[in-house]
XYZ file of C-alpha atoms in Angstrom:
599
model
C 137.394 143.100 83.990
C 134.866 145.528 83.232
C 134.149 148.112 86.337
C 130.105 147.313 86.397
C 131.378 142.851 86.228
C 133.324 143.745 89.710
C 130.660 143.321 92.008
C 127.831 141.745 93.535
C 124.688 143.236 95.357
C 124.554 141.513 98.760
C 121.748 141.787 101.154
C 123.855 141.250 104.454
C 120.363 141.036 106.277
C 119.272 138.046 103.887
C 123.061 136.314 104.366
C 122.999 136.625 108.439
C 119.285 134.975 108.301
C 121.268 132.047 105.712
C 124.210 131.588 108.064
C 122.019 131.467 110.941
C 119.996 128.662 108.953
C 123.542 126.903 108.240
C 124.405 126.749 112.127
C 121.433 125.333 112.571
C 121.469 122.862 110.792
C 124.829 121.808 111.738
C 124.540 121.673 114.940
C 120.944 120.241 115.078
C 122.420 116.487 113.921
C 120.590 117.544 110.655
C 117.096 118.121 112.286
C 116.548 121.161 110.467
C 114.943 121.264 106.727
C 118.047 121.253 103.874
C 115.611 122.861 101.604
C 115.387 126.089 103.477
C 118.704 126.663 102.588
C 117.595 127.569 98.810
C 114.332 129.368 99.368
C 113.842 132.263 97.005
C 113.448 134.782 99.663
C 117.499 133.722 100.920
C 119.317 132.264 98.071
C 118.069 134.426 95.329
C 119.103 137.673 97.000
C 122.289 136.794 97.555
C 124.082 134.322 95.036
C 121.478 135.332 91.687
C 121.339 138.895 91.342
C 123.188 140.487 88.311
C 126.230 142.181 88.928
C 125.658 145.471 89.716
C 128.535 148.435 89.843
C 129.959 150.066 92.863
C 130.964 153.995 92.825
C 134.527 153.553 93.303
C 134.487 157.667 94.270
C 132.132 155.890 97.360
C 135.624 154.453 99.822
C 132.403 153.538 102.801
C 130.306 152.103 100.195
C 133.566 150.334 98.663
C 134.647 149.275 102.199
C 130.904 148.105 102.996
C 130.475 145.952 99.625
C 134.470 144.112 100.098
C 133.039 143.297 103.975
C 129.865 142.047 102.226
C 131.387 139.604 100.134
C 134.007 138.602 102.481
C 130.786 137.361 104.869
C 129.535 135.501 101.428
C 132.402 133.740 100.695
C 132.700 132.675 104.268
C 128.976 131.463 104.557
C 130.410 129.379 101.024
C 132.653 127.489 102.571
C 130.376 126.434 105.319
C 127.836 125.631 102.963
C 130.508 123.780 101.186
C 131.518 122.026 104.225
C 127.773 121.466 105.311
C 127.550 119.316 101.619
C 130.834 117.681 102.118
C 129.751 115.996 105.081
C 126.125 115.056 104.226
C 127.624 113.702 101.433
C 129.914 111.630 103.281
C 127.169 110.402 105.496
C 124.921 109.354 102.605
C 127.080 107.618 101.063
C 128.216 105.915 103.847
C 124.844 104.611 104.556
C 123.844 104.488 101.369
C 126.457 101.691 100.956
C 125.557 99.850 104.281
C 122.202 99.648 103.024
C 123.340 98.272 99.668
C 125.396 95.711 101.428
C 122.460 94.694 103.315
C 119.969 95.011 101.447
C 120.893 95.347 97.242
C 123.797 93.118 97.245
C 121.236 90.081 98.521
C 118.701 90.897 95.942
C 121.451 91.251 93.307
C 122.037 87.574 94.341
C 119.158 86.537 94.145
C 117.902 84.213 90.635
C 116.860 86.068 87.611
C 113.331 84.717 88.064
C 112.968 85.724 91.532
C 114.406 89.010 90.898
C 112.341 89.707 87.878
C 109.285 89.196 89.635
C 110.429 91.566 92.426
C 111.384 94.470 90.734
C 108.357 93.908 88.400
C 105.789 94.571 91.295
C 107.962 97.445 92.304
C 107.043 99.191 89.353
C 103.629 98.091 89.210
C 102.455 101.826 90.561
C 102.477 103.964 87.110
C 100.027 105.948 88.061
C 101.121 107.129 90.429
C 105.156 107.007 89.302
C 105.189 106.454 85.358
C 109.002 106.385 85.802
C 109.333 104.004 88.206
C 110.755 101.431 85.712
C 113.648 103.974 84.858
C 114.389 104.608 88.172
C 115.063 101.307 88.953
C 116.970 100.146 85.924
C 119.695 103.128 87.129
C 120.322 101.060 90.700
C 122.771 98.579 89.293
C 123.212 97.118 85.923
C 122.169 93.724 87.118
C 118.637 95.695 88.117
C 119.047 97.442 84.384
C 119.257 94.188 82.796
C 116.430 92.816 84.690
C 114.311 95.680 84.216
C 115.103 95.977 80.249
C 113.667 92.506 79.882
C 110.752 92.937 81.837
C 107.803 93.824 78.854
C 105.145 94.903 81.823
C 107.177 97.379 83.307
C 107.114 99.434 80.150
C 103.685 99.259 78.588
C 101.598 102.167 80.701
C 101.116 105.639 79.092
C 99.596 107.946 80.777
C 97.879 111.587 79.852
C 100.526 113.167 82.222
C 103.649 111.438 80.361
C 105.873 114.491 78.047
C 106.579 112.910 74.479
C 110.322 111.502 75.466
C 108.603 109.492 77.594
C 105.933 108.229 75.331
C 108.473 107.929 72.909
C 110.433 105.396 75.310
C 107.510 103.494 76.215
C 106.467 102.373 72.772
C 109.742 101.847 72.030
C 110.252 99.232 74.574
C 106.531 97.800 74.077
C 106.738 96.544 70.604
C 105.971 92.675 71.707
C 104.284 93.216 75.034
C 101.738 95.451 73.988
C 99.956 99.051 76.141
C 98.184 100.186 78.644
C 96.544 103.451 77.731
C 95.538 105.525 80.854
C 93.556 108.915 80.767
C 92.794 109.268 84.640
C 92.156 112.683 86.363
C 91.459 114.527 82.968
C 90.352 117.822 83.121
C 91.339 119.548 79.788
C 91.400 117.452 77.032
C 93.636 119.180 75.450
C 96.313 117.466 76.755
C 94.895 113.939 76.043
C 94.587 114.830 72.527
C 98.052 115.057 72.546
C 99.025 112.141 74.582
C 96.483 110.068 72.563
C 97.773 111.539 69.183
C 101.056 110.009 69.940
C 99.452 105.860 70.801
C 96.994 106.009 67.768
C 99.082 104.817 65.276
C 100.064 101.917 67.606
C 96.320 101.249 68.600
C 97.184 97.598 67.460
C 99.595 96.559 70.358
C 96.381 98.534 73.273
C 95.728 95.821 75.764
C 93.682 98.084 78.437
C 92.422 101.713 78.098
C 91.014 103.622 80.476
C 89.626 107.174 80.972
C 88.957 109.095 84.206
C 87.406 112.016 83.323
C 85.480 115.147 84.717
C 83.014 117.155 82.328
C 83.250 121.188 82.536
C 80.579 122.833 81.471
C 81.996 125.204 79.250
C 82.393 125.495 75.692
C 85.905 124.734 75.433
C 85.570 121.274 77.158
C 82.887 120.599 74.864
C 84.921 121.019 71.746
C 87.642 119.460 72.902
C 85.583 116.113 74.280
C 84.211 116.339 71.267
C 87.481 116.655 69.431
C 88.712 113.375 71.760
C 85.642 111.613 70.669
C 85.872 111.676 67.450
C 89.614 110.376 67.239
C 88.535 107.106 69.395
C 85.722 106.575 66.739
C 86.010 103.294 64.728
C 89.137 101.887 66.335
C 90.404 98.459 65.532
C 92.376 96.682 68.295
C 92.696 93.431 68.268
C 94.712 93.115 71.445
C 92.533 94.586 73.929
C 91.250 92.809 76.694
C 90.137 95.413 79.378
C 88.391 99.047 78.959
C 87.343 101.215 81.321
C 85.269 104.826 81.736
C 84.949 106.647 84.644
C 82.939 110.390 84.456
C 82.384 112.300 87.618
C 79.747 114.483 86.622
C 77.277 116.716 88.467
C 75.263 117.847 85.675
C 71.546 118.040 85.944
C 71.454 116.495 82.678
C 72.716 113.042 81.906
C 75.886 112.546 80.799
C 74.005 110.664 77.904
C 72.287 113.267 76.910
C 74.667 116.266 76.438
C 76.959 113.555 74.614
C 75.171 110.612 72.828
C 78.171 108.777 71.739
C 80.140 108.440 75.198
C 80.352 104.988 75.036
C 83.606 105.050 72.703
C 84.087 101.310 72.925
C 80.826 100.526 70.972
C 82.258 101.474 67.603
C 85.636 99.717 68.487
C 86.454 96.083 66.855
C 87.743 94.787 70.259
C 87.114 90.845 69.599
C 89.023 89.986 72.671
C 87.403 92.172 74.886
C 86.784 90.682 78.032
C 86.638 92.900 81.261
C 84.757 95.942 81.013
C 84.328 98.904 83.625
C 82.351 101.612 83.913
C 81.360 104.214 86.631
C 78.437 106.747 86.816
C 77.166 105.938 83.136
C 75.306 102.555 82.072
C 77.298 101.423 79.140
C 74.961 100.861 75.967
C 74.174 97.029 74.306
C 77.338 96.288 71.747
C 78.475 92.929 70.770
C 81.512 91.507 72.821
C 81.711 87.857 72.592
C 84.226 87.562 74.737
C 83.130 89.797 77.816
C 82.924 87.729 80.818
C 83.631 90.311 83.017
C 81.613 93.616 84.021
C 81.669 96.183 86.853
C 79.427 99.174 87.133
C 80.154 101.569 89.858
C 77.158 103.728 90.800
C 78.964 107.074 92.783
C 77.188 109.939 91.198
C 73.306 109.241 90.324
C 71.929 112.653 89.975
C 69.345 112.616 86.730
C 66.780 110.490 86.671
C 68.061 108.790 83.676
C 70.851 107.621 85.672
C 68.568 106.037 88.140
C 66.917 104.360 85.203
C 68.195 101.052 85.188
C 66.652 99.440 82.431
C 69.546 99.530 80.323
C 71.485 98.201 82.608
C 69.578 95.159 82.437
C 69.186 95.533 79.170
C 73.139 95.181 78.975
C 73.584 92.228 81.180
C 70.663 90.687 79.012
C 72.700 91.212 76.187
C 75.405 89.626 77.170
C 74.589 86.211 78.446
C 78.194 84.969 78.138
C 79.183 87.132 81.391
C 80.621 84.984 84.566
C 81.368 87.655 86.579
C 80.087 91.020 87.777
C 80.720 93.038 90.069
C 78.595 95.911 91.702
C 79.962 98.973 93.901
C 78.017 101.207 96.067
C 78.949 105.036 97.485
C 76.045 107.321 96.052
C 72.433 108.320 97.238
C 69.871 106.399 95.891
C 67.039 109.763 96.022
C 63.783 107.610 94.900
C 63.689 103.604 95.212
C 64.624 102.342 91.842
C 61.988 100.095 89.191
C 63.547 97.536 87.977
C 62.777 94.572 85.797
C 63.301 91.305 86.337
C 66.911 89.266 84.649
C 67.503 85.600 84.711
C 71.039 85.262 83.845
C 72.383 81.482 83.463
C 75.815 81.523 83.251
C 77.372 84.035 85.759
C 79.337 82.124 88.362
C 81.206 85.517 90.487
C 78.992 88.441 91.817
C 81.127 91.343 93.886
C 79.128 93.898 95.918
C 80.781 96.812 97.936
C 78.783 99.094 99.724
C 79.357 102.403 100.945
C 77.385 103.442 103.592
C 76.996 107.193 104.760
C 74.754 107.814 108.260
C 72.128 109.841 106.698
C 72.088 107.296 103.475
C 71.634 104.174 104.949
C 67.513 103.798 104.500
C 67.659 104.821 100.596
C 70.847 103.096 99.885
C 69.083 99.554 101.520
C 66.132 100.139 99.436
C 68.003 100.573 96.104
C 70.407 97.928 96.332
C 67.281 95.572 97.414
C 65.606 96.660 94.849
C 68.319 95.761 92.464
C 69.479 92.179 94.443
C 66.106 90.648 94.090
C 65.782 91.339 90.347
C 68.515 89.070 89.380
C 68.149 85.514 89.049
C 71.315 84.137 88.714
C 71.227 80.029 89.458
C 75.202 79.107 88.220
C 76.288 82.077 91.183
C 78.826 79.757 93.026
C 81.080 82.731 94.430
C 80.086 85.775 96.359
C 82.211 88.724 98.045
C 80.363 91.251 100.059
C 82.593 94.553 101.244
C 80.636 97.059 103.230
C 81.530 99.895 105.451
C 78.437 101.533 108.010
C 79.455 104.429 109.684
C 76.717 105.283 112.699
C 75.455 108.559 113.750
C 71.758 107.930 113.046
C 69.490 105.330 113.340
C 66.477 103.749 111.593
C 64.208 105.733 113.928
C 65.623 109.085 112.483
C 63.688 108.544 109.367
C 59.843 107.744 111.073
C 57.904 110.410 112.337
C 56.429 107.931 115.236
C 60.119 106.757 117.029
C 57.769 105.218 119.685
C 57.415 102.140 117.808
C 60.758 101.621 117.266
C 62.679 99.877 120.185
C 66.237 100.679 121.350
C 67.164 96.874 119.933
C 66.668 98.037 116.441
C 69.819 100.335 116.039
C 71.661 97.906 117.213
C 70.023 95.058 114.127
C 70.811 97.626 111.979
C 74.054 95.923 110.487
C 73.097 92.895 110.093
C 70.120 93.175 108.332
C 71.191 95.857 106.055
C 74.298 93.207 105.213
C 71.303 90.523 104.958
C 69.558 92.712 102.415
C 72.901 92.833 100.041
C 72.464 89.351 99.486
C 70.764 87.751 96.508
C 67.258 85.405 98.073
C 68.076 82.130 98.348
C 65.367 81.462 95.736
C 67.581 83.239 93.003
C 71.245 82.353 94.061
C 70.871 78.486 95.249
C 74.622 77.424 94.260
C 76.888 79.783 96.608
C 79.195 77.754 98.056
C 82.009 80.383 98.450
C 81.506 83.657 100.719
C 84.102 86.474 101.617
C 82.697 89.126 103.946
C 84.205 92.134 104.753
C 81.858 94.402 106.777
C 83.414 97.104 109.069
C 81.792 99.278 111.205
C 82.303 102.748 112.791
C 80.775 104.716 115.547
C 77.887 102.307 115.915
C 75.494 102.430 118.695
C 75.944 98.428 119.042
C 78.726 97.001 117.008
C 77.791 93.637 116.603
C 77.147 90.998 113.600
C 74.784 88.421 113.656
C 75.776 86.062 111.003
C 72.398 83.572 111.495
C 70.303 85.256 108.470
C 73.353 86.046 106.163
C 73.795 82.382 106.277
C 70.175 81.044 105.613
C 70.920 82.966 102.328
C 73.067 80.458 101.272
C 72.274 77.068 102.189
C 74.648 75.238 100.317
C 77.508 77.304 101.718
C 80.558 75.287 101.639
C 83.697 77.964 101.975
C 83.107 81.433 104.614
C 85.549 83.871 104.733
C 84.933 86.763 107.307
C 87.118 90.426 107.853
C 85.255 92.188 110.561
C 86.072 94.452 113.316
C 82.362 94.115 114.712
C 81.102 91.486 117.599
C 80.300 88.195 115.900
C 76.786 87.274 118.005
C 77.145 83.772 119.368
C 73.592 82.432 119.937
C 73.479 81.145 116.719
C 76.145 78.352 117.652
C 74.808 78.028 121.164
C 71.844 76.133 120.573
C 71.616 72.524 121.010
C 71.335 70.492 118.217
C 68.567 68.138 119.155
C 66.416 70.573 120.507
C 67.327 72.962 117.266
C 64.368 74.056 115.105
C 65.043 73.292 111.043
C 65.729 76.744 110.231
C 68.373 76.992 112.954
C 69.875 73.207 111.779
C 70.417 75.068 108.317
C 72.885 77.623 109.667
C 76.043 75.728 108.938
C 74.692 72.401 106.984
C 77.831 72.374 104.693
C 80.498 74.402 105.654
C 84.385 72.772 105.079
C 86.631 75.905 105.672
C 86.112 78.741 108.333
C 89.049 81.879 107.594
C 88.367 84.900 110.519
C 90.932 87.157 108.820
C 91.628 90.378 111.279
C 88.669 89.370 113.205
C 89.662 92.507 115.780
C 86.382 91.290 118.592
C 86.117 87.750 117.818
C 86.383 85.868 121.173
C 87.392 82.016 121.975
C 83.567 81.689 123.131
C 82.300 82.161 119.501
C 85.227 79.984 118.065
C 84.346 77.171 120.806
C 80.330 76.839 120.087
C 80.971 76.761 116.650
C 83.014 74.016 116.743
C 80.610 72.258 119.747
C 77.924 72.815 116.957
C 79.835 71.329 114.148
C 81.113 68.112 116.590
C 76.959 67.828 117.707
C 75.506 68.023 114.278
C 75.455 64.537 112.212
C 78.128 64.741 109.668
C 79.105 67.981 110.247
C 82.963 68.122 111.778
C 83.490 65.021 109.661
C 83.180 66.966 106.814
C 84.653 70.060 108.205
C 88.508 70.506 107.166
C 89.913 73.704 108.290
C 89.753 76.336 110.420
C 92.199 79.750 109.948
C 92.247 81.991 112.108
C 94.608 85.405 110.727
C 95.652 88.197 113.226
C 92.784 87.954 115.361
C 94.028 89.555 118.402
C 91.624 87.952 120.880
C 92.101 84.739 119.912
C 95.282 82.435 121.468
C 96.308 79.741 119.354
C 96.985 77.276 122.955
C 93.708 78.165 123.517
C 92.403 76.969 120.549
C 94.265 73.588 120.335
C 92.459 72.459 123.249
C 89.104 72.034 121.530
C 90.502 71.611 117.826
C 92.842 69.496 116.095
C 96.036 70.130 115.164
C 95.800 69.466 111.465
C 92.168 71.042 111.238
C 94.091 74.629 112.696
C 96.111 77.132 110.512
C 97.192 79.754 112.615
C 98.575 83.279 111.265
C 99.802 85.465 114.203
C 101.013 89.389 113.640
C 104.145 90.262 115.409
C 104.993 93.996 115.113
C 109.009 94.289 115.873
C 109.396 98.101 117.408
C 112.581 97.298 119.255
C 115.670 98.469 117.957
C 118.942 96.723 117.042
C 122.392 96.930 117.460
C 124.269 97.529 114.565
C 121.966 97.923 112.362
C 122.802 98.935 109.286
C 119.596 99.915 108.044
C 119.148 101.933 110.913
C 118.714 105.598 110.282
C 118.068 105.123 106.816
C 114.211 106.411 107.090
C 114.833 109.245 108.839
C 117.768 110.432 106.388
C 115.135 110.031 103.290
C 116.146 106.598 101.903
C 113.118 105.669 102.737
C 111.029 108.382 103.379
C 107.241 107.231 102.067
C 107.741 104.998 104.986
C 106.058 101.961 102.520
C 108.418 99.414 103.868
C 107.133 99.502 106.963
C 104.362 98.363 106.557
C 105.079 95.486 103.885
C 103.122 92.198 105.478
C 105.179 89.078 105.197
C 103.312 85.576 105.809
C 105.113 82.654 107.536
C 104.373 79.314 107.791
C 105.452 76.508 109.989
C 105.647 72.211 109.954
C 102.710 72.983 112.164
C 100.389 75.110 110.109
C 101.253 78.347 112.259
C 102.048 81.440 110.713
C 103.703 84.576 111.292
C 103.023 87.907 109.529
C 106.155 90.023 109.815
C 105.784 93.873 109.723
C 108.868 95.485 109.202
């Protein structure tokens, strides 16, 4: 062997700081971080430096060099008997957990099993693999997952071409879903798209996230993008959507005029459409009968110019839902004009509130509620967050005239203003709201104007962790002016779903109400009552029927078992995003009571 191949440069500093890492970590019952063991500041030092040669004229520097690799190749066998045994461990509970756990899905039907590992790789996003990995658990799970068309139709702009190339190999019948989300160079989704144009025939979604730099470069190569989306015929899509975060004093619109890609696309099937920050123009989509405009970044004045979006929903009178979201400052109260729209049946709103927005944001979204007419609405979903901080009397110079009662009505009538005038919407007769509340100066709900807005209300659905205000129930009926008989004229089905303040008083006059009013608990049918954790369900029996009660209580098991033999698996990694844990489960008895299991 050649005299400069005989040895190796060892920093015996570096290997006393490894070994003391190794001793460490086995004797710490593997507490200590594996991956330390191969930083570059340790391993590189000592195992990857080139051989290097030794003066053999040198007998302290040969003696010194022989007593640093003798310490090296005894720090390699303890990190070779550090791997043997985590090996050994790992696979020991690696196959108690497969015994437990993969050997009963492995039993279970092909259906069931196909729909299981099918929403376990419903994330690409987030893990555009995730199909892959699975199909290497067992070959059951591989021929399961092979089968499954859904699992490999997403490409993404992050995917490398052997990936892509996979994808559209195993999407020939079930057709794409093209995803450009978090773009920032173009560049890269040229190349990504360059690689699904010629298959633009099997695209059943597309979507692009993407954030504008103001340099030339970005420009050129938007531009470039642009122009390759131009005049596409897809026959197969059915949902697109465009998302541009954009801080630009100028509208997106305006620095680039053809944005909207999907107006020059033959998309005859078309029918969900999405877009955020930009108001989509007028294109013919006979098939659209679902929109959602997102309004998170409203900084031009053209943006706040919402004449073309009512010029849009105008166009498009075969729409049945739409759905509005809410997280930006509204800077001036918006002019709009007024919309009848006949056939939409579905209207979403979610609301964002910030402290210092709330007084802007309520104008706006007033201003843009009681401009649509829409008499065929049957179906409404509210979502709105309020975070305190400030209150209404922050924003008036006189804050004598305001009383300390008003913070405190804030909620409510904010959440009453989000709702279309019972003039325009007369057909609701399904409601979910989900209104949370943080840091307020008085957390409470008051439910008695949300409902005059709907009248013919037949289905409520409420998610709160605010006080639901009881006077509204309390009053007697015979002595109960018209307006206040109108609060609950229809209702069937009552569902308090996490419902974290909601007490058995409330509960109790609402059903004395019902029971008083003519007709009323006749016609009501069901009351369910979800993880509310102030509610008991013997209480409840003693005022309502059995078979007008579904009950749905969360048990949280923290206990430990003997014998386990999933124990220990999350903190050696098997499980280690910890999503398990938190999977919900839903019971249900012969006697309408439920259980929701968190593992």
């Amino acid at each position: 062997m050649d005299q400069q191949a005989s040895s190796i440069q060892v920093d015996v500093v570096g290997l006393k700081k490894l070994y003391r890492c190794i001793t460490d970590l086995r004797y710490s019952s593997g507490q200590a971080n594996p991956h330390d063991l191969w930083t570059d500041e340790l391993f590189v030092p000592n195992f990857v430096y080139p051989l290097t040669p030794v003066n053999a004229r040198d007998v302290h520097s040969m003696a010194s060099h022989i007593e640093s690799l003798e310490r090296a190749r005894r720090l390699l066998y303890h990190i070779g008997g550090l791997l043997d045994e985590r090996i050994h461990t790992l696979t020991s509970q690696t196959s108690k957990v497969f015994a437990a756990f993969g050997r009963g899905l492995e039993s279970l039907p092909y259906e069931v099993l196909a729909i299981i590992l099918e929403q376990a790789a419903d994330l690409k996003s987030e893990d555009p693999k995730s199909p892959l990995r699975l199909s290497h658990v067992s070959r059951r799970f591989r021929s399961v997952m092979l089968s499954l068309p859904k699992a490999w139709c997403a490409i993404s702009s992050d995917m490398d071409s052997e990936w892509v190339d996979t994808v559209l190999a195993r999407s020939r019948s079930s057709g794409m879903q093209v995803q450009f989300k978090g773009v920032n160079d173009f560049g890269d989704a040229i190349h990504s798209l360059a690689h699904t144009l010629p298959f633009s025939d099997r695209w059943r979604s597309f979507a692009l996230h993407a954030a504008f730099r103001p340099d030339l470069d970005a420009v050129s190569q938007f531009s470039d993008f642009r122009k390759r989306c131009l005049d596409l015929k897809l026959p197969r899509l059915v949902h697109a959507e465009f998302h541009f975060d954009d801080n630009h004093p100028i509208s997106i619109e305006a620095r680039h005029p053809d944005i909207h890609l999907f107006t020059t696309w033959d998309a005859p099937n078309l029918r969900s459409l999405t877009m955020t920050n930009s108001i989509p123009n007028l294109f013919n989509s006979p098939n659209l009968t679902k929109f959602t405009m997102r309004f998170e970044c409203l900084t031009t004045f053209a943006q706040r110019n919402l004449r073309p979006f009512f010029a849009f929903l105008a166009g498009n009178p075969q729409l049945k839902e739409l759905a509005l979201h809410f997280s930006c400052y509204f800077p001036a109260i918006l002019q709009t004009p007024r919309l009848v729209h006949t056939t939409i049946e579905s209207l979403s709103i979610e609301v964002e509130y910030a402290e210092f927005e709330w007084i802007p944001q309520r104008a706006a979204i007033l201003a843009i509620l009681t401009s649509m007419s829409l008499p065929k609405l049957t179906a409404l979903d509210v979502n709105a967050t309020f975070e305190g901080g400030k209150s209404t009397s922050d924003y008036w110079d006189d804050e004598d005239d305001i009383s300390e009662d008003d913070d405190g009505l804030e909620v409510s009538d904010m959440l009453f203003d989000m709702l279309p005038l019972p003039g325009l919407c007369p057909a609701i007769k399904r409601c979910s709201l989900r209104v949370l509340g943080y840091e307020l100066t008085h957390p409470e709900l008051s439910l008695h104007r949300v409902l005059h807005a709907m009248p013919n209300l037949e289905h409520l659905r409420i998610d709160t962790n605010l006080d639901l205000e009881s006077s509204m129930c309390t009053c007697p009926v015979a002595s109960a002016s018209p307006s206040e008989m109108l609060v609950w004229p229809k209702i069937r089905t009552l569902e308090l779903n996490h419902c974290e303040d909601v007490i058995i008083d409330w509960v109790e006059d609402f059903v004395s109400w019902l029971q008083r009013a003519p007709g009323a608990w006749e016609r009501f049918e069901m009351l369910t009552v979800r993880a509310c954790a102030e509610l008991q369900k013997a209480e409840l029996l003693e005022f309502i029927p059995k078979e007008k009660l579904t009950w749905v209580k969360e048990i949280m098991f923290e206990e430990e078992h003997e014998n386990d033999p999933l124990e220990g698996a999350f903190e050696d990694g098997l499980f280690s995003d910890g999503s398990n844990k938190e999977a919900p489960l839903y019971m249900f008895d012969d006697e309408c009571v439920g259980t929701r299991l968190i593992f």
